[in-house]
Structure formats: C-alpha cells, structure tokens
Coordinates of C-alpha atoms in Angstrom, one line a residue:
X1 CA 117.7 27.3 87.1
X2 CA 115.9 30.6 86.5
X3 CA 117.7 32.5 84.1
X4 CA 116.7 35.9 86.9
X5 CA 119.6 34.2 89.3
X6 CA 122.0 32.7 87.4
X7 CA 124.2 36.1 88.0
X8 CA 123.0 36.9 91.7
X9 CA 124.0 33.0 92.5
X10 CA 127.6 33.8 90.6
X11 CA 127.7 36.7 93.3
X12 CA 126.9 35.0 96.2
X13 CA 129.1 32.0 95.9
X14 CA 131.9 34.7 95.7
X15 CA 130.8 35.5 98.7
X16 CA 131.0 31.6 99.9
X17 CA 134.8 31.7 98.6
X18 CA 135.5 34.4 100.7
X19 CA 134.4 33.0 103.9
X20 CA 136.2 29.8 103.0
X21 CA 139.3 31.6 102.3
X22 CA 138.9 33.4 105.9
X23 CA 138.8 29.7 107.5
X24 CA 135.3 28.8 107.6
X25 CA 134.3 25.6 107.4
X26 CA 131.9 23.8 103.9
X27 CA 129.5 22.9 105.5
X28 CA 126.6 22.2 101.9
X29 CA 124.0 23.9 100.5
X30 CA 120.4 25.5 101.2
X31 CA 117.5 25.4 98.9
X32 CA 115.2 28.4 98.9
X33 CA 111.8 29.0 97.6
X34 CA 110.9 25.5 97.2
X35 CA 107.0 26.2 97.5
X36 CA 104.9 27.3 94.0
X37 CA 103.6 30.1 96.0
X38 CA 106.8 31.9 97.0
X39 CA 108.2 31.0 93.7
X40 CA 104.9 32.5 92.2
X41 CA 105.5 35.8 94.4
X42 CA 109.4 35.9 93.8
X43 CA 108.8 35.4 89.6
X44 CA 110.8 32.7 89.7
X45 CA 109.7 29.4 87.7
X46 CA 111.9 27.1 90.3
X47 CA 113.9 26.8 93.5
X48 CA 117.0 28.7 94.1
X49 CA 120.1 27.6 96.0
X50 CA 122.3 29.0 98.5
X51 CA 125.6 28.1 100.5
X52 CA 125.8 26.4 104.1
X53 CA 129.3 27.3 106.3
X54 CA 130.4 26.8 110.0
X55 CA 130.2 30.6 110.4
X56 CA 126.1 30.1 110.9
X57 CA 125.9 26.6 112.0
X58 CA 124.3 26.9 115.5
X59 CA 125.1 23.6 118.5
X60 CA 122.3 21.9 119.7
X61 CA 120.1 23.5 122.0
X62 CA 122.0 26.9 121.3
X63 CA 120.6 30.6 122.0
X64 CA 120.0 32.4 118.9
X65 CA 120.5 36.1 119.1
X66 CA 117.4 38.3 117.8
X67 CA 118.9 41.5 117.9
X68 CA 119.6 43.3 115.1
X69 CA 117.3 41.0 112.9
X70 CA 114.2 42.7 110.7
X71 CA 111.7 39.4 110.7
X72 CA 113.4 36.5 112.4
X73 CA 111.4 33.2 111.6
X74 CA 112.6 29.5 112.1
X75 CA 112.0 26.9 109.3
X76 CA 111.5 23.0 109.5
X77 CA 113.5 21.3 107.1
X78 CA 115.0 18.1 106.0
X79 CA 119.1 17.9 106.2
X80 CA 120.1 15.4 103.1
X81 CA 124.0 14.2 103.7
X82 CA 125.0 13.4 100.0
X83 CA 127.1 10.2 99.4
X84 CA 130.3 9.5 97.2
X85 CA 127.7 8.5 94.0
X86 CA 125.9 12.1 94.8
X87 CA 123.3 9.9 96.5
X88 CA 121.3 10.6 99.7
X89 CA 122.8 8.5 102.4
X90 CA 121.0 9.6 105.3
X91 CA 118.7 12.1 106.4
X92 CA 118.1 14.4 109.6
X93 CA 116.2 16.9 111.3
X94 CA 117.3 20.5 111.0
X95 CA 115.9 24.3 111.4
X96 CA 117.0 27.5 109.6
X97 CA 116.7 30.7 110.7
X98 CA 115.8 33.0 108.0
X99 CA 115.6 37.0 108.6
X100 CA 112.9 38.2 106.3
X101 CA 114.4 41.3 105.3
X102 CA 112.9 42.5 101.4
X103 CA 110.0 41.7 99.5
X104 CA 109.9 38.7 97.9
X105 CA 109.8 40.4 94.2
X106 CA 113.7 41.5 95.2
X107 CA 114.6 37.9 94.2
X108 CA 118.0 39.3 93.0
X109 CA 119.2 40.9 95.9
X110 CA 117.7 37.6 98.2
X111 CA 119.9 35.3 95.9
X112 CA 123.3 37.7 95.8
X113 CA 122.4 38.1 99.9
X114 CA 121.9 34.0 100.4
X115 CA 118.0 33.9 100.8
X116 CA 118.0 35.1 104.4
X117 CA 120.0 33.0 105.8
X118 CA 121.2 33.7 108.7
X119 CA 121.8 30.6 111.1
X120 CA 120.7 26.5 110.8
X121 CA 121.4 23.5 113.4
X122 CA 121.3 19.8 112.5
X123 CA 120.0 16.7 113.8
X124 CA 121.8 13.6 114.1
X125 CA 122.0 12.1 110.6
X126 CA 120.3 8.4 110.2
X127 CA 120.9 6.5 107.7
X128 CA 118.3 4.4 105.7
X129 CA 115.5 6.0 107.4
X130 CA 113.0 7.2 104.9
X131 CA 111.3 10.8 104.8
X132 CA 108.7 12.3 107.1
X133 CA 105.3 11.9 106.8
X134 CA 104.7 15.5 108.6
X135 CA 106.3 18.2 110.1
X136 CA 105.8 20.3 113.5
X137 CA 106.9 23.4 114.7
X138 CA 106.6 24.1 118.3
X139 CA 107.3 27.2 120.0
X140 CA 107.1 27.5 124.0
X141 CA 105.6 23.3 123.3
X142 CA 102.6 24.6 121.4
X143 CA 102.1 23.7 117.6
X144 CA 102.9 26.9 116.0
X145 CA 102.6 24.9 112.6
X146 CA 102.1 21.2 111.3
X147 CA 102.0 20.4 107.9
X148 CA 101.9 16.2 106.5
X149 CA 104.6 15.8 104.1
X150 CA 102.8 15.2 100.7
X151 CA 106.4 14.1 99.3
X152 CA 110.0 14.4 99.7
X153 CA 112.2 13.3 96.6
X154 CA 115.9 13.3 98.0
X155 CA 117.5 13.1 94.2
X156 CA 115.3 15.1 92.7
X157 CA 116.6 17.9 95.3
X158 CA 120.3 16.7 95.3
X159 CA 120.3 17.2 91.3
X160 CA 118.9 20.6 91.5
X161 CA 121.1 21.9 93.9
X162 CA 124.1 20.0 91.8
X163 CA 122.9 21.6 88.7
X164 CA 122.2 25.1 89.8
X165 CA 125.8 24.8 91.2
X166 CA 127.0 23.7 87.9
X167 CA 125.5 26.5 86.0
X168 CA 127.5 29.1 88.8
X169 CA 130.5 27.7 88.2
X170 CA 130.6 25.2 91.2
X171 CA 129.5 21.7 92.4
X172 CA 128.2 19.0 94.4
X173 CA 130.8 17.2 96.3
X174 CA 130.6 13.5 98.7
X175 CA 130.1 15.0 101.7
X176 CA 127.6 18.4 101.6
X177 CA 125.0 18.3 103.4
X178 CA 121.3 20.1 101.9
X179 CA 119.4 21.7 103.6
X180 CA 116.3 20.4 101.3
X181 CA 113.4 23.5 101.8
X182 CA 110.8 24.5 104.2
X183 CA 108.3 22.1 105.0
X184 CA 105.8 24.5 106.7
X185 CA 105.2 28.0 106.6
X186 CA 107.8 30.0 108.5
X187 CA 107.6 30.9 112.1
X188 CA 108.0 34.3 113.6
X189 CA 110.0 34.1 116.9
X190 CA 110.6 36.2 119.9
X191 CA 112.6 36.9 122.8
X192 CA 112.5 34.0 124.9
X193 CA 111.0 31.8 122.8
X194 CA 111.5 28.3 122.8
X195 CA 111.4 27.0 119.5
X196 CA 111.2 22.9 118.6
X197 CA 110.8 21.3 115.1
X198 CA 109.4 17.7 114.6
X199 CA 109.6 16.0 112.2
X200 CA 108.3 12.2 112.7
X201 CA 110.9 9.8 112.3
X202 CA 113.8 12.1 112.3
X203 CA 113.3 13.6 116.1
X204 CA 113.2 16.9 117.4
X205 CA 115.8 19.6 117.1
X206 CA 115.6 22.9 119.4
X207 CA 117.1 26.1 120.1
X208 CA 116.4 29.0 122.3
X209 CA 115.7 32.4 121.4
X210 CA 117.8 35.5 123.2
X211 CA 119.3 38.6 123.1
X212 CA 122.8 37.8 124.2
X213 CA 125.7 36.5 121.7
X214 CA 125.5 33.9 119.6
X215 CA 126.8 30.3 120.3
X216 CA 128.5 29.3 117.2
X217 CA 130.7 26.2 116.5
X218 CA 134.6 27.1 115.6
X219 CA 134.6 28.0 111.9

C-alpha cells in the first residue's frame, strides 16, 4: 500500500461505516488505479482500494442518471466473489461508473472520496470458469473499446485488497465481492447511450444512460 493513502483510505472507510450504520448493505471492495500509467500519473507505486455498498449498486439493465456528474465514463471489469479460505470462487461480468472529477495527481482527495465511484452492476457469478481472454465495451452496439486480457491473477488481487484493508484498520471477509480494476480504458457516456461490456466467457452486462432518477436496489 502506498504510504500517500494509507490516511485518505482510514478516511474513506469512515465513510463506509457510516453508510453501513444508516442501513446500507456490504456489498465488497473496488480496486482503483490498477494500470502503471494511471499509477504513474497519480504518484502512486500500486493500486488503491475502495469500498462497494447497496447504495450504488445498479439492477440489470438499469438507467443511470448523468446529471449532475463532471466526466461520467463506464468501466469493464471483472467481479471476484471471495470464498470462506479468502479464495476466488467464481467470477462475473460487471461495469463501474466512475465520474472523473480531479486530476489524477489529487490522489488523496480520490482515495478519501472512493476513486470516483459513483455506481457498478454485476453479472451473474460462475463458478470455476476461468478469466477473460479480452474485453469489449460497446456503446449504442459499436466497440467503443476492446482490449485482450494479457493476465488476470484472482489472488494476487484478493491479497491486495485484504492487505490494504488490513493496514486501514479493516478486512476481507467470505462473502465480498471485488470489483478487480479496469480492463480497458474508460468510456465517456452520454445521454441516451446504450452502454454494453463483454467480456468473453463471462457475458455481457448493460445499462442505459438517462437523465431521470436512478434505479437502485433497496440498501
């Protein structure tokens, strides 16, 4: 862990208390920054983690809200459900939506403000399947990005995410899910936009983007 976030993670997990103790759901953890490049950019010398609750977890097929937001973009990412041995058990297909709101050299106040998080849906879980080879993101069903997965170590992200939590004064339980990290370059979405992610062997997940209120599960 970064010695730069070691306090702004402490902050934003108080944060993560707080929305527990105002009933939302644990829902897992995000990792952040999980490319050399944006850790290059941030000053950072390795991936940063932040926190996953039913307050931003969007249904399938839901309508995701743009107003309000500075630089909305969608990300492909791998979903890791994490067993009672702190083992990946199964794997799915998920998106984040991330609001690109500071440069990355405010790594700080990204980390205190949950590296711009601000909404993720799931896949269905499957169990024993291995990684994706590649990655899509499709918006109105034209590749926006595709990237081929050069590799995807599932305990090598479930023990940085369990020590990072360990240095802020939490940890990895059975049962969090991990959203494991970006697989392509972000995507900038609009109004009206219809926004897919592929990922091989995991399927598709989608969502729609609007103006109206969000659909969110019950917290």
């Amino acid at each position: 862990m970064d010695p730069r976030v070691i306090g702004p993670t402490e902050s934003q997990l108080e944060r993560w208390r707080a929305e527990l103790e105002g009933g939302a759901e644990r829902i897992g953890w995000k990792v952040g920054f999980n490319s050399p490049s944006a850790q290059q950019q941030a000053g950072i010398s390795a991936p940063v983690v932040g926190y996953l609750t039913s307050t931003t977890l969007l249904p399938y097929g839901a309508h995701l809200p743009l107003d309000g937001g500075t630089r909305l973009m969608v990300e492909p990412e791998v979903a890791i459900e994490v067993g009672e041995k702190l083992q990946a058990v199964a794997l799915a297909a998920a998106i984040e939506v991330v609001d690109v709101d500071a440069p990355f050299s405010e790594i700080e106040q990204i980390v205190e403000g949950n590296i711009f998080h601000r909404g993720f849906l799931l896949g269905d879980f499957r169990a024993g399947y291995p990684p994706p080879r590649s990655a899509a993101v499709l918006v109105n069903g034209e590749d926006r990005e595709r990237e081929t997965v050069e590799s995807f170590d599932s305990a090598a992200i479930i023990a940085l995410v369990a020590e990072t939590l360990a240095v802020a004064g939490e940890a990895l339980v059975p049962g969090d899910n991990i959203l494991a990290g970006a697989l392509t370059p972000p995507v900038e979405v609009s109004p009206g936009d219809r926004v897919g992610i592929q990922l091989d062997n995991l399927g598709m997940v989608q969502l729609l983007c609007k103006g109206g209120p969000q659909e969110r599960t019950a917290p």
